[in-house]
Short mmCIF file of C-alpha atoms in Angstrom, two decimals:
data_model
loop_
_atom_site.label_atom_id
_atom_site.label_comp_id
_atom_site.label_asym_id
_atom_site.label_seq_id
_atom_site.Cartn_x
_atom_site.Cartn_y
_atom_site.Cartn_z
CA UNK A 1 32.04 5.20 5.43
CA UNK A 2 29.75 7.19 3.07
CA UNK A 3 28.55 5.56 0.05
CA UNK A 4 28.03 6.98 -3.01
CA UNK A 5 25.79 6.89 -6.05
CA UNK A 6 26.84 6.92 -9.41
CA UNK A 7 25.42 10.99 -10.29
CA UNK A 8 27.34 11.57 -6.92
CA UNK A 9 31.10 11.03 -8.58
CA UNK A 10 31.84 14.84 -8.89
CA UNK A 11 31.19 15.60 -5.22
CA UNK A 12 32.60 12.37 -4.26
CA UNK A 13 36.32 13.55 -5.91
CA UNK A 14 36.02 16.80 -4.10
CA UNK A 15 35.70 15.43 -0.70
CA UNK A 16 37.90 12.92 -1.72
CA UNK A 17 40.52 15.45 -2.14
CA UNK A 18 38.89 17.45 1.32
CA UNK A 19 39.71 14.05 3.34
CA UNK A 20 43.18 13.77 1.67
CA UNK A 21 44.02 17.65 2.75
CA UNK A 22 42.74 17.18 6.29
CA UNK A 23 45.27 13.74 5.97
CA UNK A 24 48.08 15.86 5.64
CA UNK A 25 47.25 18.92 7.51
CA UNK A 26 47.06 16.14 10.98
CA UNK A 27 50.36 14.72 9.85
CA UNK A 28 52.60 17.86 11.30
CA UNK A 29 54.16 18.38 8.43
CA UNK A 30 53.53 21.83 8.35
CA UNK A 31 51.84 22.62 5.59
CA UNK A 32 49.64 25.27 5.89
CA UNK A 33 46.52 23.66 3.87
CA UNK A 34 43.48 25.49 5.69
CA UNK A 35 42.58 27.79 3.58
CA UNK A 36 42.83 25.02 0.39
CA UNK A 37 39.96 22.93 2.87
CA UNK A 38 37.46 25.09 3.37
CA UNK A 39 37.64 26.50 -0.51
CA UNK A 40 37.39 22.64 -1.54
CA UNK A 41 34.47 21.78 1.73
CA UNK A 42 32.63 25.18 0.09
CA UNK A 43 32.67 23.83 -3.52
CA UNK A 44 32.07 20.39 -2.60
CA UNK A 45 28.62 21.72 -0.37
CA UNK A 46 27.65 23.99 -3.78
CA UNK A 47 28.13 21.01 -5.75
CA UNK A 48 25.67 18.81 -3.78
CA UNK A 49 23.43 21.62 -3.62
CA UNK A 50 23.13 22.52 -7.43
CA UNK A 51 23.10 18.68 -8.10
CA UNK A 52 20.20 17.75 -5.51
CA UNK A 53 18.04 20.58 -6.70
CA UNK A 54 18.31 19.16 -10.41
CA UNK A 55 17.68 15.34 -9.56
CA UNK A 56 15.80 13.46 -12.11
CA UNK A 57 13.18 11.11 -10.80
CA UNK A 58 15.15 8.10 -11.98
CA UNK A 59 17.80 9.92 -9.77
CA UNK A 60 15.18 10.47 -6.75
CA UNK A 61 14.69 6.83 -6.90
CA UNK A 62 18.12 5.99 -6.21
CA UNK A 63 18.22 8.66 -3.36
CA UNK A 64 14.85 7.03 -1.57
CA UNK A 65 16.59 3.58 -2.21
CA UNK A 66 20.51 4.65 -0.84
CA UNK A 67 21.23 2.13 2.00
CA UNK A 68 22.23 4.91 4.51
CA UNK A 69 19.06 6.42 4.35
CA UNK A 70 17.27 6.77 7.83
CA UNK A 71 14.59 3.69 8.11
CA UNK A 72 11.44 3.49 10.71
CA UNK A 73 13.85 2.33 13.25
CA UNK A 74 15.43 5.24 13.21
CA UNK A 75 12.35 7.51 12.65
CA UNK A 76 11.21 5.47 15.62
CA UNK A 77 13.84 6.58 17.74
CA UNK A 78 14.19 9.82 16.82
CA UNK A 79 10.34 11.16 16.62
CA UNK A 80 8.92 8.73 19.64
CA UNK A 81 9.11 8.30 23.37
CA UNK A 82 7.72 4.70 25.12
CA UNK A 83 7.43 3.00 21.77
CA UNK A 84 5.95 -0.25 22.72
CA UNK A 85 5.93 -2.49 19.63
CA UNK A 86 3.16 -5.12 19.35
CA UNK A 87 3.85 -8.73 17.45
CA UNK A 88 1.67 -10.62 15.46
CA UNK A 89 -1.77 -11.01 13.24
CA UNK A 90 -2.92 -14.14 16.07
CA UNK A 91 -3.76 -16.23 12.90
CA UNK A 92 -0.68 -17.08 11.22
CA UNK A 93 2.73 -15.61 12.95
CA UNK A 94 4.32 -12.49 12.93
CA UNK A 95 6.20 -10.34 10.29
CA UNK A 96 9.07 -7.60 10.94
CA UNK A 97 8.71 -6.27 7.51
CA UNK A 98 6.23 -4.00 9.21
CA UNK A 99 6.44 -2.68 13.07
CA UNK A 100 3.88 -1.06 14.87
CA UNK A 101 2.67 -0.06 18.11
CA UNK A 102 2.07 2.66 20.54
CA UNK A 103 4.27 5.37 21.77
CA UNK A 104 4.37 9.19 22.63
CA UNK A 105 4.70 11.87 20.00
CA UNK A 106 5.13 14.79 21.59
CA UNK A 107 3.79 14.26 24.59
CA UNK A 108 0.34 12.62 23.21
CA UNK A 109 -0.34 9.31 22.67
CA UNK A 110 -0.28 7.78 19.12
CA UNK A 111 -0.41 4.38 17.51
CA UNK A 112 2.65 4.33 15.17
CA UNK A 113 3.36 1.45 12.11
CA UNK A 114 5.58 1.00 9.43
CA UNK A 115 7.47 -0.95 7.21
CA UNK A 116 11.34 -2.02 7.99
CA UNK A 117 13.78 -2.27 5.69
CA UNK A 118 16.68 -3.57 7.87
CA UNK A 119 19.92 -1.74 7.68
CA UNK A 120 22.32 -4.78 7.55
CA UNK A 121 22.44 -7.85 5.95
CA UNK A 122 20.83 -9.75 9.01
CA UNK A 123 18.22 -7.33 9.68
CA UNK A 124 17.53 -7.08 6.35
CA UNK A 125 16.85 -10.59 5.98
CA UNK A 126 14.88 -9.98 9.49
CA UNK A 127 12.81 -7.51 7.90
CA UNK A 128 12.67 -9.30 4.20
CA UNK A 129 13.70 -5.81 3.17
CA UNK A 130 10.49 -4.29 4.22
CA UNK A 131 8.44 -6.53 1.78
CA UNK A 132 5.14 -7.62 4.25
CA UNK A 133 3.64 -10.50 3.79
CA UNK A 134 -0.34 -11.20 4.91
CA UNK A 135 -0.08 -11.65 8.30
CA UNK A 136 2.13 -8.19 8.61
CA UNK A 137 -0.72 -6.82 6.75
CA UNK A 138 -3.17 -8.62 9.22
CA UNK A 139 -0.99 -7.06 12.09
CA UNK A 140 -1.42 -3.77 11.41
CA UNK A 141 -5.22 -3.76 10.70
CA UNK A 142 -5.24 -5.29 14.28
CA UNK A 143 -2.96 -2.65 15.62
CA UNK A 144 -5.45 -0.13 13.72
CA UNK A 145 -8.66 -1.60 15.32
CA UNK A 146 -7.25 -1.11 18.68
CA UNK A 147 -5.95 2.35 17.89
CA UNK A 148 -9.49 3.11 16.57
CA UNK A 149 -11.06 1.81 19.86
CA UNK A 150 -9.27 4.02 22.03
CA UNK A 151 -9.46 7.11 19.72
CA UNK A 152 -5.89 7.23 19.31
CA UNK A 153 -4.07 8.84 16.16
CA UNK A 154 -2.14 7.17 13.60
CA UNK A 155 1.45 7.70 11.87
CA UNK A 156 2.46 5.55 9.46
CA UNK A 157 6.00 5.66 8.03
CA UNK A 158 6.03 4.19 4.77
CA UNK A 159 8.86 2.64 3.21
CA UNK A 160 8.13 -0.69 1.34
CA UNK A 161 9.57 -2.05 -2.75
CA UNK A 162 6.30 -3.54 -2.50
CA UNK A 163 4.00 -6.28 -0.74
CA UNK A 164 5.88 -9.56 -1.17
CA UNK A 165 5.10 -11.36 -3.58
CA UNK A 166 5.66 -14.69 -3.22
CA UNK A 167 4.13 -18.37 -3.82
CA UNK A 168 3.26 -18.46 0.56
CA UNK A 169 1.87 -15.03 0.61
CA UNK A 170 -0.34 -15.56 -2.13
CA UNK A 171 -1.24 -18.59 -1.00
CA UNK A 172 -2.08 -17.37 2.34
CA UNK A 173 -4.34 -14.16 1.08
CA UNK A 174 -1.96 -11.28 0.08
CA UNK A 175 -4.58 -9.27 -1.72
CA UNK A 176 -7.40 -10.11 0.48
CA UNK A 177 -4.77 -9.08 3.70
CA UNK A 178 -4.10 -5.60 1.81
CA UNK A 179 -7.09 -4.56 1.30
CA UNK A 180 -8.43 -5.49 5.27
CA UNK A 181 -5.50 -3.37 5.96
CA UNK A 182 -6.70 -0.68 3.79
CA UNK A 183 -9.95 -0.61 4.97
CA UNK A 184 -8.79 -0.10 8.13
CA UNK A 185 -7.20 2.84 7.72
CA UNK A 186 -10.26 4.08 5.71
CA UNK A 187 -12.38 3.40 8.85
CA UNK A 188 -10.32 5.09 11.38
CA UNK A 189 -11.97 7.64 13.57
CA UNK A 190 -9.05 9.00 14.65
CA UNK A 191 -6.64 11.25 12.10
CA UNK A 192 -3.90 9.78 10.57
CA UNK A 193 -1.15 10.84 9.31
CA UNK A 194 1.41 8.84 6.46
CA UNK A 195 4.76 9.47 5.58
CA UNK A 196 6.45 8.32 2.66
CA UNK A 197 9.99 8.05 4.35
CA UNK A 198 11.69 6.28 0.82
CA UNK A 199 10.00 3.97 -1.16
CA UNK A 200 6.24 3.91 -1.43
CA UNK A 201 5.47 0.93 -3.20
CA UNK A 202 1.99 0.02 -4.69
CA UNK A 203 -0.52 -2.14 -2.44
CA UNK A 204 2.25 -2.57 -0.24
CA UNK A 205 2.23 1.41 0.89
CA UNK A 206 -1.08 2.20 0.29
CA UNK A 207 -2.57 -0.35 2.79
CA UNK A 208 -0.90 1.52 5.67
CA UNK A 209 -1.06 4.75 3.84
CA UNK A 210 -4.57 5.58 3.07
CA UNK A 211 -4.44 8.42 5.51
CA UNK A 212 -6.14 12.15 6.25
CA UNK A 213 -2.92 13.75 5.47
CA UNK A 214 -0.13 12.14 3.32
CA UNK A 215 3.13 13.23 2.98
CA UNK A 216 6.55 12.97 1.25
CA UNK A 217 10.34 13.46 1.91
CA UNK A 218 11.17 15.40 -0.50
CA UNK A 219 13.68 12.97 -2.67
CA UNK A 220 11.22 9.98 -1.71
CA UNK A 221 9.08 8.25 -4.55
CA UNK A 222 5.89 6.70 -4.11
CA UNK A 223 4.39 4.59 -7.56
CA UNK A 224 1.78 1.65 -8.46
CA UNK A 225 4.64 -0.23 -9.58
CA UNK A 226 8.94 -0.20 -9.03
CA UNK A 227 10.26 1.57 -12.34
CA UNK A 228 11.92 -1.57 -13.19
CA UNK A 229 8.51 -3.32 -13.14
CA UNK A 230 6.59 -0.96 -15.30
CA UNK A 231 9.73 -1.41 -17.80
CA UNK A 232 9.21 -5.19 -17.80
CA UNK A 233 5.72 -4.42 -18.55
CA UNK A 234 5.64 -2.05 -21.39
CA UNK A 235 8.90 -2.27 -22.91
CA UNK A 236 9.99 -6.26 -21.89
CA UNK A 237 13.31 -4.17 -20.98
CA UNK A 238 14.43 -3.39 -17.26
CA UNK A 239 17.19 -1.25 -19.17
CA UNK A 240 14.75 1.04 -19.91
CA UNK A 241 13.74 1.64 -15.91
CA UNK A 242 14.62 5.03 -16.07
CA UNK A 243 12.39 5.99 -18.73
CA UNK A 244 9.83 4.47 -16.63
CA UNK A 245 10.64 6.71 -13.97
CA UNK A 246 10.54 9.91 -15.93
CA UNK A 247 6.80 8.89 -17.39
CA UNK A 248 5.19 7.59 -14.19
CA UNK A 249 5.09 10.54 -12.33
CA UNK A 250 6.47 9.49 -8.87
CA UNK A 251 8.47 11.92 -7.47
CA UNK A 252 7.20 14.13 -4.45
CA UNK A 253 6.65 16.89 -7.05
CA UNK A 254 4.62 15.74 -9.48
CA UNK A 255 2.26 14.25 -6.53
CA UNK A 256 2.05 17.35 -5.07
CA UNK A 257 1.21 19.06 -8.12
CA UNK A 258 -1.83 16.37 -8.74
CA UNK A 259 -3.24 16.42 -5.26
CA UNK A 260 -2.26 13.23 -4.16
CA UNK A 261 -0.07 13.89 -1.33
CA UNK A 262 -0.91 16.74 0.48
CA UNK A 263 3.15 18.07 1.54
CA UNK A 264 6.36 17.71 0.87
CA UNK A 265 9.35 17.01 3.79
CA UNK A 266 12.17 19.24 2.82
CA UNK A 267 15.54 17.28 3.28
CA UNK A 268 19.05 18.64 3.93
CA UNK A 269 21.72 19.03 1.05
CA UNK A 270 22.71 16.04 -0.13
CA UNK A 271 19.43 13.81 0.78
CA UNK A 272 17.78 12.51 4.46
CA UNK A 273 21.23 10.31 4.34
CA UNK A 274 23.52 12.79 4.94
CA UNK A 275 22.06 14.29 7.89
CA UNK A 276 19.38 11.59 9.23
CA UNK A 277 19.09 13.75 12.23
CA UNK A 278 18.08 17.08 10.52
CA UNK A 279 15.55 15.00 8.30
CA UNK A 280 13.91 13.25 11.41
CA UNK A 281 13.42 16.85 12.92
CA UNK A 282 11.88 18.27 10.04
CA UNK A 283 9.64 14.98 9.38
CA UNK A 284 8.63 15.00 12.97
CA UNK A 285 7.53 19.43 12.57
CA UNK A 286 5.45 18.29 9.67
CA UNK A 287 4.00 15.72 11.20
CA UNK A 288 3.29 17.58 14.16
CA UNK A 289 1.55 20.23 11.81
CA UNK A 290 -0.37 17.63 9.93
CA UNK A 291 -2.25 16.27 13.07
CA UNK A 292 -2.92 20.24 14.74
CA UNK A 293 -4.41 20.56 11.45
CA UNK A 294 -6.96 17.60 12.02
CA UNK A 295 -7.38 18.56 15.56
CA UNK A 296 -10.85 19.18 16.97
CA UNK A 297 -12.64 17.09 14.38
CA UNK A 298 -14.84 14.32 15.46
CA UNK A 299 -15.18 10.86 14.20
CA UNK A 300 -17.39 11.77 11.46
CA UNK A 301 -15.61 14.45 10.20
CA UNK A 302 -12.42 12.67 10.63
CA UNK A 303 -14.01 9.81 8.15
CA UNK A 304 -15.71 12.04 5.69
CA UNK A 305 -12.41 14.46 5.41
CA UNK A 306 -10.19 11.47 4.70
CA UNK A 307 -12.88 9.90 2.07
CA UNK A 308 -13.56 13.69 0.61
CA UNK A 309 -9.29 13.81 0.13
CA UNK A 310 -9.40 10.34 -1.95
CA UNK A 311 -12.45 10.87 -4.13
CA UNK A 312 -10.83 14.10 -5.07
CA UNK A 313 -7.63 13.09 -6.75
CA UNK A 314 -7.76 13.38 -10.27
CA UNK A 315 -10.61 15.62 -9.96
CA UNK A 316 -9.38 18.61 -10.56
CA UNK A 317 -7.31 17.93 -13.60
#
């Protein structure tokens, strides 16, 4: 069953009324109803359309948080052939809030991580809702240290609230584990390549998602800080999350505009959960294009292009 958000109400009465026509039009009754379906199916499609291209970023935030929306596993199964995940930091234990790897993409070997969200209440517990704690952190530095060693490229799919924060983590070296993880990626010789598939979350994304090229679905958000967090912060009102939203600046958009992501994923009508297929396609052409674009270079290069990228941002404002 398709869930809606709130904004959604208006297209979710006119297939409402598309289902109930298609009800009676099996029921034999004879009504001839046809022609009623596809007028209501054509204004329902316009009315996602006009709505999606309008989104506010409060909006967008909902959209990259909607629990239908396609998660790694699904990315994973849709982009990659002989996905062979690996399992924990050997120091602590391991942590399914981020999985990673190696697989095909393509046809050519690539180390692939990301965070898990978990698309059921079990798996989401699984997962901790894609909220890593040090040693998933510790995992994928280890997973990038072997990917560096054989020259392989990275994806990373990015999809986190945030790094978890609680009492254990910190206790156990959250900060320190982020920024090993970071460093990693900053060290790679091989390109990489992130993807901010819904959420991109503060330490928690960047430490997989310092890459060469980084890029966006197009309805996903990617922040220092949840909306609701900043509100807390500046306003000691949650209520007021969506003016936090609007001021931050996290929508695919705005990042484009001030160079921090370098592309946006275009998504079909109605967001990535609507048609995860069509969205995996198009995420897997871009990042297809994002690697060509890095081919050829050596380590070096590779290193000084992705440290060039990050000591640009903000420059050019």
């Amino acid at each position: 069953m398709r869930s809606y958000l709130d904004f959604e109400k208006p297209v979710a009465e006119l297939e409402a009324k598309v289902e109930e026509l298609r009800a009676l039009s099996s029921s034999g009754d004879g009504v001839a109803i046809t022609d009623e379906v596809v007028k209501l199916e054509g204004k329902a499609r316009d009315a996602l359309v006009a709505l999606y291209a309008n989104l506010t970023p409060w909006q967008k935030t909902l959209v990259a948080r909607h629990p239908q929306r396609p998660h790694f596993a699904d990315f994973a199964r849709g982009l990659f052939e002989d996905f062979t995940p690996l399992a924990g930091d050997r120091k602590f234990g391991e942590d399914e809030a981020i999985i990673g790897g190696f697989a095909r993409f393509r046809g050519e070997a690539v180390c692939v991580l990301g965070h898990e969200k978990g698309s059921s209440t079990e798996t989401r517990i699984r997962h901790n809702f894609g909220m890593a704690r040090p040693e998933g952190y510790r995992k994928a530095a280890r997973i990038m240290e072997l990917a560096d060693r054989f020259g392989v490229p990275m994806i990373s799919l990015v999809d986190t609230a945030g790094a978890y924060p609680g009492i254990g983590a910190e206790e156990r070296g959250q900060a320190e584990a982020i920024a090993r993880s970071t460093d990693a990626c900053l060290a790679l010789s091989a390109p990489n390549v992130a993807l901010i598939i819904g959420e991109g979350g503060s330490g928690g994304a960047i430490a997989i998602a310092t890459a060469n090229k980084v890029l966006m679905m197009e309805h996903a958000i990617y922040s220092v800080i949840s909306p609701e967090g900043a509100a807390s912060i500046l306003w000691r009102d949650t209520a007021k999350a969506q003016d936090a939203a609007t001021n931050m600046k996290i929508t695919a958009q705005d990042l484009l505009r001030f160079g921090v992501i370098d592309g946006i994923v275009k998504e079909p009508a109605g967001g990535a959960h609507r048609d995860p297929d069509a969205a995996i396609a198009a995420a897997g052409d871009a990042i297809a294009d994002a690697l060509s674009s890095l081919a050829g270079l050596d380590g070096p290069q590779v290193r000084k292009a992705r440290r060039d990228k990050f000591l640009a941002i903000g420059r050019s404002l």
